[in-house]
Each structure stands twice: as structure tokens, then as C-alpha cells.
Amino acid sequence: MLKNTLKKIVSISLVVATMAAFTACGNKQNASTDGAKEKAQSATMEKIKKNGKLVIGTSADYPPYEFHKSTSGKDEIVGFDVEIAKEIAKDLGVQLEIKDMKFDGLLAALDQGNIDIIVAGMNPTEERKKNVDFSNVYYQAVQSVVVRAADKDKIKSIDDLKDKNVGVQKGTTQEDIAKNQLPASKAVALPKISDLVLSLKNNRVDAVIVELPVATSNVNANKDLLISDIKVKNEVDGSAIAVKKGSTDLLESINKTIDRLTKDKSIDKFVTDATNSVEVQ
Ligand code: ARG
């Protein structure tokens, strides 16, 4: 009697176990087909993985974000944007390649597929969002106005810049700031920050609008320049990374990296280190 009951229990358990195994199998199969559907890679992600490298576009005239530095005789592009890009590449499991170009050529380069992402202290403006997708903001900066130290007492307000030439980098939000917030001045848009600094030193422009960390780096390297008290406002807050529209998987990975680097305060460290490594004359 007891033997029989035991037998029954054993056989019932066997049936149950087999059924469970089958169901598990079935579930597994479903899960993997669903997963495959979800994991359909964007064209950019496919290219990055296939080539084993992430190609970033930047405009390396923007210390401490990105700038040229010669380390033991070798020219290198460094800066906190570069450090962030290295982490993004690391998390993707690929190498990093940097393409340096004019800021106003970056969006076209992304569109044409010459670069995979833009890391260039770029603000996520509504206008740009029509053509590209942006990551979460990874850094916030305020705007500043750089003038010649000799003009310290002469140029102290937006009014003092009436009819004067004000330099801005071409294709940047600083160009919008000049147009919207200094309408009585003449905006002079040049491709590189170095051109602007030179123009200011040579009296071709009387002020340059630029983000504060960049102003500080340039003023430290040029004792004949200083940051004025003139206040201009951000039109759009923060720097973000641009990707080709629809590269959702890539954007997700980038945002995860940014999130990690924000939480563990790495970005703050990258900014401090980059600021300290700008060559001061
Ligand atoms: N933040 C400004 C913009 O998005 C200027 C960025 C310039 N970046 C550079 N690497 N030169 O328009």
C-alpha cells in the first residue's frame, strides 16, 4: 500500500518535472526570439561593432573640453570630453578614434556618416534636435565675455559694446547669444576659438563670447586678456553628445556611461584634471 502510494508520488512528480522543463524550454525560446527582435542594432551600432572602433567628431580648439597638447613631443587631443568619450568606447568594448574638424562642420559630418557621434561641448538646441538626437546633459557651463585687459574699465556692460565687433565661434550658440542679447553690436563669426583670441589681441574684435571654462583657459594663457563683468545668459543649458537620429541603442549605452560617470563624480574629476593640464604661459 505504502509502496504504491510512493510509486504514484514519484511518477506524478516526474510528470510535473517534465512538464516544467518543457514550459521552461518554451519560455526560453520565446524570450530569445523576443530578445532578438528588441536587439535589432541601429546602423551606427553595427558599424561601430564591426570596425571595433567608435569615431568621434570634435573641434579641438576648446580647452578644457578638447584641445591639442604635445606630450613628449607628440601632438595629442586631450580634454574632459575626450575622457568621457574614452569611457563610452570602453563600455562599448571598442577603440576610440578622434576626428578633429571645424565646429560648424560637425553636424554635416555626422549626417554623412564620417563620424559616429559628436562630443564637442555641444548644447542640445531645438534647432539641432531637428536633425540629431542628444544624450543626457553631462556638463553645465555659464557664458562669459572676454575683453582685452587694457579695456577693463572701458568695456563693462552690454551698452559699452554698442557698435563694437563681438567675436563668436561660427555655428555655435554664442552666435545666437550675440544676435539675441547684443543686437546693437556687430557679431563677427570665425571658425576657430584660436582665431577669435588672436582677433581680440589684434583689436579686430573688442570682445569674445565664450563658455566660462574656455574663457578661463584662454585668459590664463594670455595675460593681456581678461573675463569682463558683462553678463550674458545661456540660450540652452548644458553640453550633450549628438548621435544620428534613430541610433537608440547607441544613445542608451552613452547615457548609461554618462550616468555612471556623473554618479561616481568622474566627470568633475575629468574637468578639474583637464583644466589643470591646459598650458599656462
Ligand atoms: N556650446 C556651444 C554650442 O553648442 C559651443 C561649443 C563649441 N565647441 C567646440 N568644441 N569648439 O554651440
PDB file of C-alpha atoms and ligand atoms in Angstrom:
ATOM      1  CA  MET A   1       0.000   0.000   0.000  1.00  0.00           C
ATOM      2  CA  LEU A   2       2.668   2.451   1.091  1.00  0.00           C
ATOM      3  CA  LYS A   3       4.863   1.272  -1.767  1.00  0.00           C
ATOM      4  CA  ASN A   4       2.072   2.004  -4.260  1.00  0.00           C
ATOM      5  CA  THR A   5       1.467   5.493  -2.927  1.00  0.00           C
ATOM      6  CA  LEU A   6       5.179   6.199  -3.099  1.00  0.00           C
ATOM      7  CA  LYS A   7       5.288   4.957  -6.677  1.00  0.00           C
ATOM      8  CA  LYS A   8       2.374   7.261  -7.546  1.00  0.00           C
ATOM      9  CA  ILE A   9       4.028  10.253  -5.947  1.00  0.00           C
ATOM     10  CA  VAL A  10       7.266   9.569  -7.784  1.00  0.00           C
ATOM     11  CA  SER A  11       5.542   9.230 -11.153  1.00  0.00           C
ATOM     12  CA  ILE A  12       3.403  12.331 -10.597  1.00  0.00           C
ATOM     13  CA  SER A  13       6.499  14.326  -9.653  1.00  0.00           C
ATOM     14  CA  LEU A  14       8.225  13.062 -12.762  1.00  0.00           C
ATOM     15  CA  VAL A  15       5.347  14.216 -14.944  1.00  0.00           C
ATOM     16  CA  VAL A  16       5.289  17.590 -13.227  1.00  0.00           C
ATOM     17  CA  ALA A  17       9.046  17.946 -13.568  1.00  0.00           C
ATOM     18  CA  THR A  18       8.960  17.047 -17.253  1.00  0.00           C
ATOM     19  CA  MET A  19       6.127  19.494 -17.854  1.00  0.00           C
ATOM     20  CA  ALA A  20       8.016  22.201 -16.035  1.00  0.00           C
ATOM     21  CA  ALA A  21      11.104  21.503 -18.100  1.00  0.00           C
ATOM     22  CA  PHE A  22       9.098  21.782 -21.305  1.00  0.00           C
ATOM     23  CA  THR A  23       7.467  25.024 -20.249  1.00  0.00           C
ATOM     24  CA  ALA A  24      10.825  26.440 -19.228  1.00  0.00           C
ATOM     25  CA  CYS A  25      12.190  25.492 -22.604  1.00  0.00           C
ATOM     26  CA  GLY A  26       9.256  27.085 -24.358  1.00  0.00           C
ATOM     27  CA  ASN A  27       9.678  30.264 -22.373  1.00  0.00           C
ATOM     28  CA  LYS A  28      13.336  30.357 -23.101  1.00  0.00           C
ATOM     29  CA  GLN A  29      12.696  30.069 -26.805  1.00  0.00           C
ATOM     30  CA  ASN A  30      10.142  32.869 -26.719  1.00  0.00           C
ATOM     31  CA  ALA A  31      12.435  35.036 -24.680  1.00  0.00           C
ATOM     32  CA  SER A  32      15.287  34.661 -27.124  1.00  0.00           C
ATOM     33  CA  THR A  33      13.169  35.428 -30.200  1.00  0.00           C
ATOM     34  CA  ASP A  34      11.708  38.486 -28.461  1.00  0.00           C
ATOM     35  CA  GLY A  35      15.196  39.491 -27.374  1.00  0.00           C
ATOM     36  CA  ALA A  36      16.489  39.226 -30.904  1.00  0.00           C
ATOM     37  CA  LYS A  37      13.701  41.499 -32.084  1.00  0.00           C
ATOM     38  CA  GLU A  38      14.457  44.080 -29.400  1.00  0.00           C
ATOM     39  CA  LYS A  39      18.149  43.874 -30.046  1.00  0.00           C
ATOM     40  CA  ALA A  40      17.951  44.791 -33.751  1.00  0.00           C
ATOM     41  CA  GLN A  41      21.001  47.042 -33.960  1.00  0.00           C
ATOM     42  CA  SER A  42      21.000  50.541 -35.366  1.00  0.00           C
ATOM     43  CA  ALA A  43      23.199  51.002 -38.428  1.00  0.00           C
ATOM     44  CA  THR A  44      25.663  53.105 -36.421  1.00  0.00           C
ATOM     45  CA  MET A  45      25.953  50.495 -33.656  1.00  0.00           C
ATOM     46  CA  GLU A  46      26.503  47.769 -36.256  1.00  0.00           C
ATOM     47  CA  LYS A  47      29.285  49.820 -37.877  1.00  0.00           C
ATOM     48  CA  ILE A  48      30.958  50.564 -34.523  1.00  0.00           C
ATOM     49  CA  LYS A  49      30.946  46.888 -33.525  1.00  0.00           C
ATOM     50  CA  LYS A  50      32.077  45.683 -36.958  1.00  0.00           C
ATOM     51  CA  ASN A  51      35.015  48.129 -37.123  1.00  0.00           C
ATOM     52  CA  GLY A  52      35.825  47.725 -33.440  1.00  0.00           C
ATOM     53  CA  LYS A  53      36.053  51.487 -33.020  1.00  0.00           C
ATOM     54  CA  LEU A  54      33.975  54.492 -32.100  1.00  0.00           C
ATOM     55  CA  VAL A  55      34.733  57.523 -34.275  1.00  0.00           C
ATOM     56  CA  ILE A  56      34.018  60.811 -32.531  1.00  0.00           C
ATOM     57  CA  GLY A  57      33.958  64.200 -34.178  1.00  0.00           C
ATOM     58  CA  THR A  58      35.126  67.224 -32.236  1.00  0.00           C
ATOM     59  CA  SER A  59      36.555  70.698 -32.650  1.00  0.00           C
ATOM     60  CA  ALA A  60      39.725  70.607 -30.581  1.00  0.00           C
ATOM     61  CA  ASP A  61      40.023  74.348 -30.069  1.00  0.00           C
ATOM     62  CA  TYR A  62      38.043  74.331 -26.846  1.00  0.00           C
ATOM     63  CA  PRO A  63      40.136  73.916 -23.692  1.00  0.00           C
ATOM     64  CA  PRO A  64      39.388  72.322 -21.236  1.00  0.00           C
ATOM     65  CA  TYR A  65      36.717  70.404 -23.224  1.00  0.00           C
ATOM     66  CA  GLU A  66      39.043  69.374 -26.070  1.00  0.00           C
ATOM     67  CA  PHE A  67      42.378  70.784 -27.154  1.00  0.00           C
ATOM     68  CA  HIS A  68      45.746  69.898 -28.649  1.00  0.00           C
ATOM     69  CA  LYS A  69      48.559  69.197 -26.283  1.00  0.00           C
ATOM     70  CA  SER A  70      52.027  67.995 -27.037  1.00  0.00           C
ATOM     71  CA  THR A  71      53.026  65.232 -24.685  1.00  0.00           C
ATOM     72  CA  SER A  72      56.699  64.242 -25.003  1.00  0.00           C
ATOM     73  CA  GLY A  73      56.879  65.762 -28.448  1.00  0.00           C
ATOM     74  CA  LYS A  74      53.717  64.043 -29.697  1.00  0.00           C
ATOM     75  CA  ASP A  75      50.592  66.042 -30.554  1.00  0.00           C
ATOM     76  CA  GLU A  76      47.527  64.682 -28.805  1.00  0.00           C
ATOM     77  CA  ILE A  77      43.900  65.716 -28.448  1.00  0.00           C
ATOM     78  CA  VAL A  78      43.008  65.820 -24.768  1.00  0.00           C
ATOM     79  CA  GLY A  79      40.319  67.313 -22.531  1.00  0.00           C
ATOM     80  CA  PHE A  80      37.356  66.232 -20.425  1.00  0.00           C
ATOM     81  CA  ASP A  81      35.191  65.481 -23.467  1.00  0.00           C
ATOM     82  CA  VAL A  82      37.938  63.104 -24.634  1.00  0.00           C
ATOM     83  CA  GLU A  83      37.998  61.368 -21.232  1.00  0.00           C
ATOM     84  CA  ILE A  84      34.220  60.894 -21.400  1.00  0.00           C
ATOM     85  CA  ALA A  85      34.498  59.575 -24.974  1.00  0.00           C
ATOM     86  CA  LYS A  86      37.155  57.064 -23.835  1.00  0.00           C
ATOM     87  CA  GLU A  87      34.732  55.723 -21.225  1.00  0.00           C
ATOM     88  CA  ILE A  88      31.919  55.477 -23.782  1.00  0.00           C
ATOM     89  CA  ALA A  89      34.201  53.479 -26.104  1.00  0.00           C
ATOM     90  CA  LYS A  90      35.325  51.295 -23.202  1.00  0.00           C
ATOM     91  CA  ASP A  91      31.719  50.495 -22.255  1.00  0.00           C
ATOM     92  CA  LEU A  92      31.009  49.608 -25.900  1.00  0.00           C
ATOM     93  CA  GLY A  93      34.113  47.399 -25.897  1.00  0.00           C
ATOM     94  CA  VAL A  94      35.768  49.236 -28.812  1.00  0.00           C
ATOM     95  CA  GLN A  95      38.704  51.543 -29.555  1.00  0.00           C
ATOM     96  CA  LEU A  96      38.357  55.317 -29.770  1.00  0.00           C
ATOM     97  CA  GLU A  97      39.219  57.373 -32.845  1.00  0.00           C
ATOM     98  CA  ILE A  98      39.066  61.179 -32.813  1.00  0.00           C
ATOM     99  CA  LYS A  99      38.423  63.308 -35.897  1.00  0.00           C
ATOM    100  CA  ASP A 100      39.212  66.983 -35.435  1.00  0.00           C
ATOM    101  CA  MET A 101      37.313  69.479 -37.581  1.00  0.00           C
ATOM    102  CA  LYS A 102      35.678  72.903 -37.573  1.00  0.00           C
ATOM    103  CA  PHE A 103      32.752  73.102 -35.155  1.00  0.00           C
ATOM    104  CA  ASP A 104      30.383  74.209 -37.906  1.00  0.00           C
ATOM    105  CA  GLY A 105      31.210  71.079 -39.928  1.00  0.00           C
ATOM    106  CA  LEU A 106      30.341  68.554 -37.205  1.00  0.00           C
ATOM    107  CA  LEU A 107      26.624  68.118 -37.889  1.00  0.00           C
ATOM    108  CA  ALA A 108      27.224  67.511 -41.610  1.00  0.00           C
ATOM    109  CA  ALA A 109      29.994  65.004 -40.801  1.00  0.00           C
ATOM    110  CA  LEU A 110      27.579  63.093 -38.561  1.00  0.00           C
ATOM    111  CA  ASP A 111      24.883  63.180 -41.207  1.00  0.00           C
ATOM    112  CA  GLN A 112      27.284  61.841 -43.841  1.00  0.00           C
ATOM    113  CA  GLY A 113      28.474  59.049 -41.531  1.00  0.00           C
ATOM    114  CA  ASN A 114      32.084  60.324 -41.381  1.00  0.00           C
ATOM    115  CA  ILE A 115      31.796  60.246 -37.593  1.00  0.00           C
ATOM    116  CA  ASP A 116      29.613  58.147 -35.252  1.00  0.00           C
ATOM    117  CA  ILE A 117      28.953  60.764 -32.563  1.00  0.00           C
ATOM    118  CA  ILE A 118      29.730  64.415 -31.765  1.00  0.00           C
ATOM    119  CA  VAL A 119      31.496  65.168 -28.484  1.00  0.00           C
ATOM    120  CA  ALA A 120      32.296  68.874 -28.623  1.00  0.00           C
ATOM    121  CA  GLY A 121      30.656  70.695 -25.737  1.00  0.00           C
ATOM    122  CA  MET A 122      27.563  70.937 -27.896  1.00  0.00           C
ATOM    123  CA  ASN A 123      24.332  72.343 -26.481  1.00  0.00           C
ATOM    124  CA  PRO A 124      21.173  70.367 -27.320  1.00  0.00           C
ATOM    125  CA  THR A 125      19.265  73.158 -29.088  1.00  0.00           C
ATOM    126  CA  GLU A 126      15.786  72.689 -30.579  1.00  0.00           C
ATOM    127  CA  GLU A 127      17.190  73.586 -33.989  1.00  0.00           C
ATOM    128  CA  ARG A 128      19.848  70.839 -33.809  1.00  0.00           C
ATOM    129  CA  LYS A 129      17.307  68.355 -32.428  1.00  0.00           C
ATOM    130  CA  LYS A 130      15.523  68.503 -35.780  1.00  0.00           C
ATOM    131  CA  ASN A 131      18.481  66.629 -37.304  1.00  0.00           C
ATOM    132  CA  VAL A 132      20.156  64.684 -34.485  1.00  0.00           C
ATOM    133  CA  ASP A 133      19.341  63.030 -31.161  1.00  0.00           C
ATOM    134  CA  PHE A 134      21.090  64.151 -27.976  1.00  0.00           C
ATOM    135  CA  SER A 135      22.258  62.272 -24.895  1.00  0.00           C
ATOM    136  CA  ASN A 136      21.522  63.492 -21.399  1.00  0.00           C
ATOM    137  CA  VAL A 137      23.414  66.616 -20.387  1.00  0.00           C
ATOM    138  CA  TYR A 138      26.842  65.765 -18.940  1.00  0.00           C
ATOM    139  CA  TYR A 139      28.137  69.232 -18.061  1.00  0.00           C
ATOM    140  CA  GLN A 140      26.748  72.703 -17.337  1.00  0.00           C
ATOM    141  CA  ALA A 141      28.605  75.906 -18.065  1.00  0.00           C
ATOM    142  CA  VAL A 142      27.773  79.597 -17.909  1.00  0.00           C
ATOM    143  CA  GLN A 143      28.634  82.135 -20.593  1.00  0.00           C
ATOM    144  CA  SER A 144      31.244  84.824 -20.307  1.00  0.00           C
ATOM    145  CA  VAL A 145      32.609  87.779 -22.241  1.00  0.00           C
ATOM    146  CA  VAL A 146      36.376  88.079 -22.691  1.00  0.00           C
ATOM    147  CA  VAL A 147      37.937  91.510 -23.356  1.00  0.00           C
ATOM    148  CA  ARG A 148      41.468  92.977 -23.534  1.00  0.00           C
ATOM    149  CA  ALA A 149      42.864  93.684 -20.093  1.00  0.00           C
ATOM    150  CA  ALA A 150      43.594  97.238 -21.314  1.00  0.00           C
ATOM    151  CA  ASP A 151      39.826  97.780 -21.828  1.00  0.00           C
ATOM    152  CA  LYS A 152      38.949  96.604 -18.342  1.00  0.00           C
ATOM    153  CA  ASP A 153      37.385  99.934 -17.312  1.00  0.00           C
ATOM    154  CA  LYS A 154      36.067 100.841 -20.762  1.00  0.00           C
ATOM    155  CA  ILE A 155      34.015  97.737 -21.547  1.00  0.00           C
ATOM    156  CA  LYS A 156      31.872  96.848 -18.562  1.00  0.00           C
ATOM    157  CA  SER A 157      28.354  96.422 -19.898  1.00  0.00           C
ATOM    158  CA  ILE A 158      26.438  95.287 -22.955  1.00  0.00           C
ATOM    159  CA  ASP A 159      25.882  99.004 -23.724  1.00  0.00           C
ATOM    160  CA  ASP A 160      29.652  99.570 -23.881  1.00  0.00           C
ATOM    161  CA  LEU A 161      29.716  97.047 -26.734  1.00  0.00           C
ATOM    162  CA  LYS A 162      27.281  99.060 -28.877  1.00  0.00           C
ATOM    163  CA  ASP A 163      28.549  99.268 -32.494  1.00  0.00           C
ATOM    164  CA  LYS A 164      31.615  97.242 -31.478  1.00  0.00           C
ATOM    165  CA  ASN A 165      32.781  93.966 -33.038  1.00  0.00           C
ATOM    166  CA  VAL A 166      31.958  90.965 -30.896  1.00  0.00           C
ATOM    167  CA  GLY A 167      33.595  87.668 -31.783  1.00  0.00           C
ATOM    168  CA  VAL A 168      31.800  84.310 -31.634  1.00  0.00           C
ATOM    169  CA  GLN A 169      32.600  80.859 -32.958  1.00  0.00           C
ATOM    170  CA  LYS A 170      30.764  80.104 -36.187  1.00  0.00           C
ATOM    171  CA  GLY A 171      27.768  77.800 -35.896  1.00  0.00           C
ATOM    172  CA  THR A 172      27.642  77.948 -32.084  1.00  0.00           C
ATOM    173  CA  THR A 173      25.010  79.023 -29.596  1.00  0.00           C
ATOM    174  CA  GLN A 174      27.265  82.023 -28.868  1.00  0.00           C
ATOM    175  CA  GLU A 175      26.314  83.239 -32.339  1.00  0.00           C
ATOM    176  CA  ASP A 176      22.643  83.185 -31.217  1.00  0.00           C
ATOM    177  CA  ILE A 177      23.553  84.928 -27.961  1.00  0.00           C
ATOM    178  CA  ALA A 178      25.253  87.764 -29.865  1.00  0.00           C
ATOM    179  CA  LYS A 179      22.274  88.133 -32.169  1.00  0.00           C
ATOM    180  CA  ASN A 180      19.606  87.979 -29.440  1.00  0.00           C
ATOM    181  CA  GLN A 181      21.281  89.581 -26.430  1.00  0.00           C
ATOM    182  CA  LEU A 182      23.687  92.079 -28.062  1.00  0.00           C
ATOM    183  CA  PRO A 183      21.658  93.268 -31.058  1.00  0.00           C
ATOM    184  CA  ALA A 184      23.433  96.670 -31.113  1.00  0.00           C
ATOM    185  CA  SER A 185      26.856  95.050 -31.573  1.00  0.00           C
ATOM    186  CA  LYS A 186      28.365  93.640 -34.757  1.00  0.00           C
ATOM    187  CA  ALA A 187      28.795  89.875 -34.493  1.00  0.00           C
ATOM    188  CA  VAL A 188      31.946  88.525 -36.122  1.00  0.00           C
ATOM    189  CA  ALA A 189      31.706  84.743 -36.560  1.00  0.00           C
ATOM    190  CA  LEU A 190      35.010  82.875 -37.073  1.00  0.00           C
ATOM    191  CA  PRO A 191      35.573  79.107 -37.400  1.00  0.00           C
ATOM    192  CA  LYS A 192      38.072  78.544 -34.564  1.00  0.00           C
ATOM    193  CA  ILE A 193      38.362  79.837 -30.997  1.00  0.00           C
ATOM    194  CA  SER A 194      42.084  80.465 -31.626  1.00  0.00           C
ATOM    195  CA  ASP A 195      41.125  82.864 -34.468  1.00  0.00           C
ATOM    196  CA  LEU A 196      38.850  84.720 -32.054  1.00  0.00           C
ATOM    197  CA  VAL A 197      41.521  85.040 -29.387  1.00  0.00           C
ATOM    198  CA  LEU A 198      44.001  86.352 -31.952  1.00  0.00           C
ATOM    199  CA  SER A 199      41.438  88.815 -33.327  1.00  0.00           C
ATOM    200  CA  LEU A 200      40.814  90.110 -29.819  1.00  0.00           C
ATOM    201  CA  LYS A 201      44.530  90.535 -29.158  1.00  0.00           C
ATOM    202  CA  ASN A 202      44.927  92.347 -32.503  1.00  0.00           C
ATOM    203  CA  ASN A 203      41.989  94.750 -31.924  1.00  0.00           C
ATOM    204  CA  ARG A 204      39.910  93.313 -34.763  1.00  0.00           C
ATOM    205  CA  VAL A 205      37.162  92.458 -32.278  1.00  0.00           C
ATOM    206  CA  ASP A 206      36.569  94.087 -28.889  1.00  0.00           C
ATOM    207  CA  ALA A 207      35.043  91.165 -27.050  1.00  0.00           C
ATOM    208  CA  VAL A 208      34.574  87.408 -27.440  1.00  0.00           C
ATOM    209  CA  ILE A 209      31.606  85.463 -26.097  1.00  0.00           C
ATOM    210  CA  VAL A 210      32.587  82.003 -24.938  1.00  0.00           C
ATOM    211  CA  GLU A 211      31.708  79.473 -22.220  1.00  0.00           C
ATOM    212  CA  LEU A 212      33.393  80.223 -18.875  1.00  0.00           C
ATOM    213  CA  PRO A 213      35.767  77.217 -18.676  1.00  0.00           C
ATOM    214  CA  VAL A 214      37.074  78.067 -22.152  1.00  0.00           C
ATOM    215  CA  ALA A 215      37.373  81.747 -21.215  1.00  0.00           C
ATOM    216  CA  THR A 216      39.321  80.863 -18.079  1.00  0.00           C
ATOM    217  CA  SER A 217      41.716  78.595 -20.007  1.00  0.00           C
ATOM    218  CA  ASN A 218      42.383  81.260 -22.628  1.00  0.00           C
ATOM    219  CA  VAL A 219      42.731  84.118 -20.160  1.00  0.00           C
ATOM    220  CA  ASN A 220      45.205  82.065 -18.117  1.00  0.00           C
ATOM    221  CA  ALA A 221      47.255  81.540 -21.252  1.00  0.00           C
ATOM    222  CA  ASN A 222      47.003  85.189 -22.397  1.00  0.00           C
ATOM    223  CA  LYS A 223      47.778  87.737 -19.717  1.00  0.00           C
ATOM    224  CA  ASP A 224      46.635  90.624 -21.973  1.00  0.00           C
ATOM    225  CA  LEU A 225      43.043  89.288 -21.809  1.00  0.00           C
ATOM    226  CA  LEU A 226      40.514  89.047 -19.007  1.00  0.00           C
ATOM    227  CA  ILE A 227      36.965  87.970 -18.244  1.00  0.00           C
ATOM    228  CA  SER A 228      34.714  91.022 -18.025  1.00  0.00           C
ATOM    229  CA  ASP A 229      31.792  91.528 -15.648  1.00  0.00           C
ATOM    230  CA  ILE A 230      29.362  91.585 -18.570  1.00  0.00           C
ATOM    231  CA  LYS A 231      26.620  89.033 -18.046  1.00  0.00           C
ATOM    232  CA  VAL A 232      25.061  87.107 -20.928  1.00  0.00           C
ATOM    233  CA  LYS A 233      22.614  84.263 -20.460  1.00  0.00           C
ATOM    234  CA  ASN A 234      22.683  80.697 -21.743  1.00  0.00           C
ATOM    235  CA  GLU A 235      20.153  80.220 -24.517  1.00  0.00           C
ATOM    236  CA  VAL A 236      20.248  76.440 -23.968  1.00  0.00           C
ATOM    237  CA  ASP A 237      21.737  74.750 -20.914  1.00  0.00           C
ATOM    238  CA  GLY A 238      24.361  72.070 -20.839  1.00  0.00           C
ATOM    239  CA  SER A 239      26.599  70.005 -23.088  1.00  0.00           C
ATOM    240  CA  ALA A 240      25.343  66.769 -24.607  1.00  0.00           C
ATOM    241  CA  ILE A 241      26.512  64.174 -27.136  1.00  0.00           C
ATOM    242  CA  ALA A 242      24.867  64.068 -30.552  1.00  0.00           C
ATOM    243  CA  VAL A 243      24.069  60.845 -32.423  1.00  0.00           C
ATOM    244  CA  LYS A 244      22.395  60.186 -35.733  1.00  0.00           C
ATOM    245  CA  LYS A 245      18.602  60.148 -35.357  1.00  0.00           C
ATOM    246  CA  GLY A 246      17.286  56.687 -34.511  1.00  0.00           C
ATOM    247  CA  SER A 247      20.511  55.293 -33.001  1.00  0.00           C
ATOM    248  CA  THR A 248      18.558  54.437 -29.867  1.00  0.00           C
ATOM    249  CA  ASP A 249      20.813  51.561 -28.773  1.00  0.00           C
ATOM    250  CA  LEU A 250      23.929  53.716 -29.031  1.00  0.00           C
ATOM    251  CA  LEU A 251      22.226  56.570 -27.187  1.00  0.00           C
ATOM    252  CA  GLU A 252      21.187  54.178 -24.406  1.00  0.00           C
ATOM    253  CA  SER A 253      24.745  52.986 -23.980  1.00  0.00           C
ATOM    254  CA  ILE A 254      26.070  56.584 -23.978  1.00  0.00           C
ATOM    255  CA  ASN A 255      23.511  57.639 -21.366  1.00  0.00           C
ATOM    256  CA  LYS A 256      24.476  54.695 -19.164  1.00  0.00           C
ATOM    257  CA  THR A 257      28.124  55.747 -19.308  1.00  0.00           C
ATOM    258  CA  ILE A 258      27.247  59.392 -18.569  1.00  0.00           C
ATOM    259  CA  ASP A 259      25.085  58.266 -15.679  1.00  0.00           C
ATOM    260  CA  ARG A 260      27.905  56.174 -14.223  1.00  0.00           C
ATOM    261  CA  LEU A 261      30.477  58.981 -14.619  1.00  0.00           C
ATOM    262  CA  THR A 262      28.110  61.540 -13.086  1.00  0.00           C
ATOM    263  CA  LYS A 263      27.237  59.338 -10.100  1.00  0.00           C
ATOM    264  CA  ASP A 264      30.827  58.442  -9.232  1.00  0.00           C
ATOM    265  CA  LYS A 265      31.921  62.085  -9.770  1.00  0.00           C
ATOM    266  CA  SER A 266      34.371  61.115 -12.541  1.00  0.00           C
ATOM    267  CA  ILE A 267      33.179  63.966 -14.747  1.00  0.00           C
ATOM    268  CA  ASP A 268      34.040  66.521 -12.033  1.00  0.00           C
ATOM    269  CA  LYS A 269      37.489  64.947 -11.823  1.00  0.00           C
ATOM    270  CA  PHE A 270      37.930  64.968 -15.617  1.00  0.00           C
ATOM    271  CA  VAL A 271      37.024  68.679 -15.686  1.00  0.00           C
ATOM    272  CA  THR A 272      39.486  69.556 -12.911  1.00  0.00           C
ATOM    273  CA  ASP A 273      42.293  67.492 -14.449  1.00  0.00           C
ATOM    274  CA  ALA A 274      41.727  68.929 -17.924  1.00  0.00           C
ATOM    275  CA  THR A 275      41.583  72.478 -16.569  1.00  0.00           C
ATOM    276  CA  ASN A 276      44.874  71.927 -14.741  1.00  0.00           C
ATOM    277  CA  SER A 277      46.554  70.478 -17.802  1.00  0.00           C
ATOM    278  CA  VAL A 278      45.853  73.480 -20.041  1.00  0.00           C
ATOM    279  CA  GLU A 279      49.209  75.092 -20.719  1.00  0.00           C
ATOM    280  CA  VAL A 280      49.547  78.431 -18.989  1.00  0.00           C
ATOM    281  CA  GLN A 281      52.003  80.924 -20.447  1.00  0.00           C
TER     282      GLN A 281
HETATM  283  N1  ARG B   1      28.366  75.191 -26.605  1.00  0.00           N
HETATM  284  C1  ARG B   1      28.426  75.872 -27.860  1.00  0.00           C
HETATM  285  C2  ARG B   1      27.482  75.250 -28.857  1.00  0.00           C
HETATM  286  O1  ARG B   1      26.975  74.193 -28.652  1.00  0.00           O
HETATM  287  C3  ARG B   1      29.810  75.959 -28.413  1.00  0.00           C
HETATM  288  C4  ARG B   1      30.565  74.685 -28.483  1.00  0.00           C
HETATM  289  C5  ARG B   1      31.869  74.834 -29.232  1.00  0.00           C
HETATM  290  N2  ARG B   1      32.641  73.637 -29.149  1.00  0.00           N
HETATM  291  C6  ARG B   1      33.908  73.486 -29.602  1.00  0.00           C
HETATM  292  N3  ARG B   1      34.487  72.345 -29.436  1.00  0.00           N
HETATM  293  N4  ARG B   1      34.511  74.477 -30.203  1.00  0.00           N
HETATM  294  O2  ARG B   1      27.197  75.786 -29.875  1.00  0.00           O
END
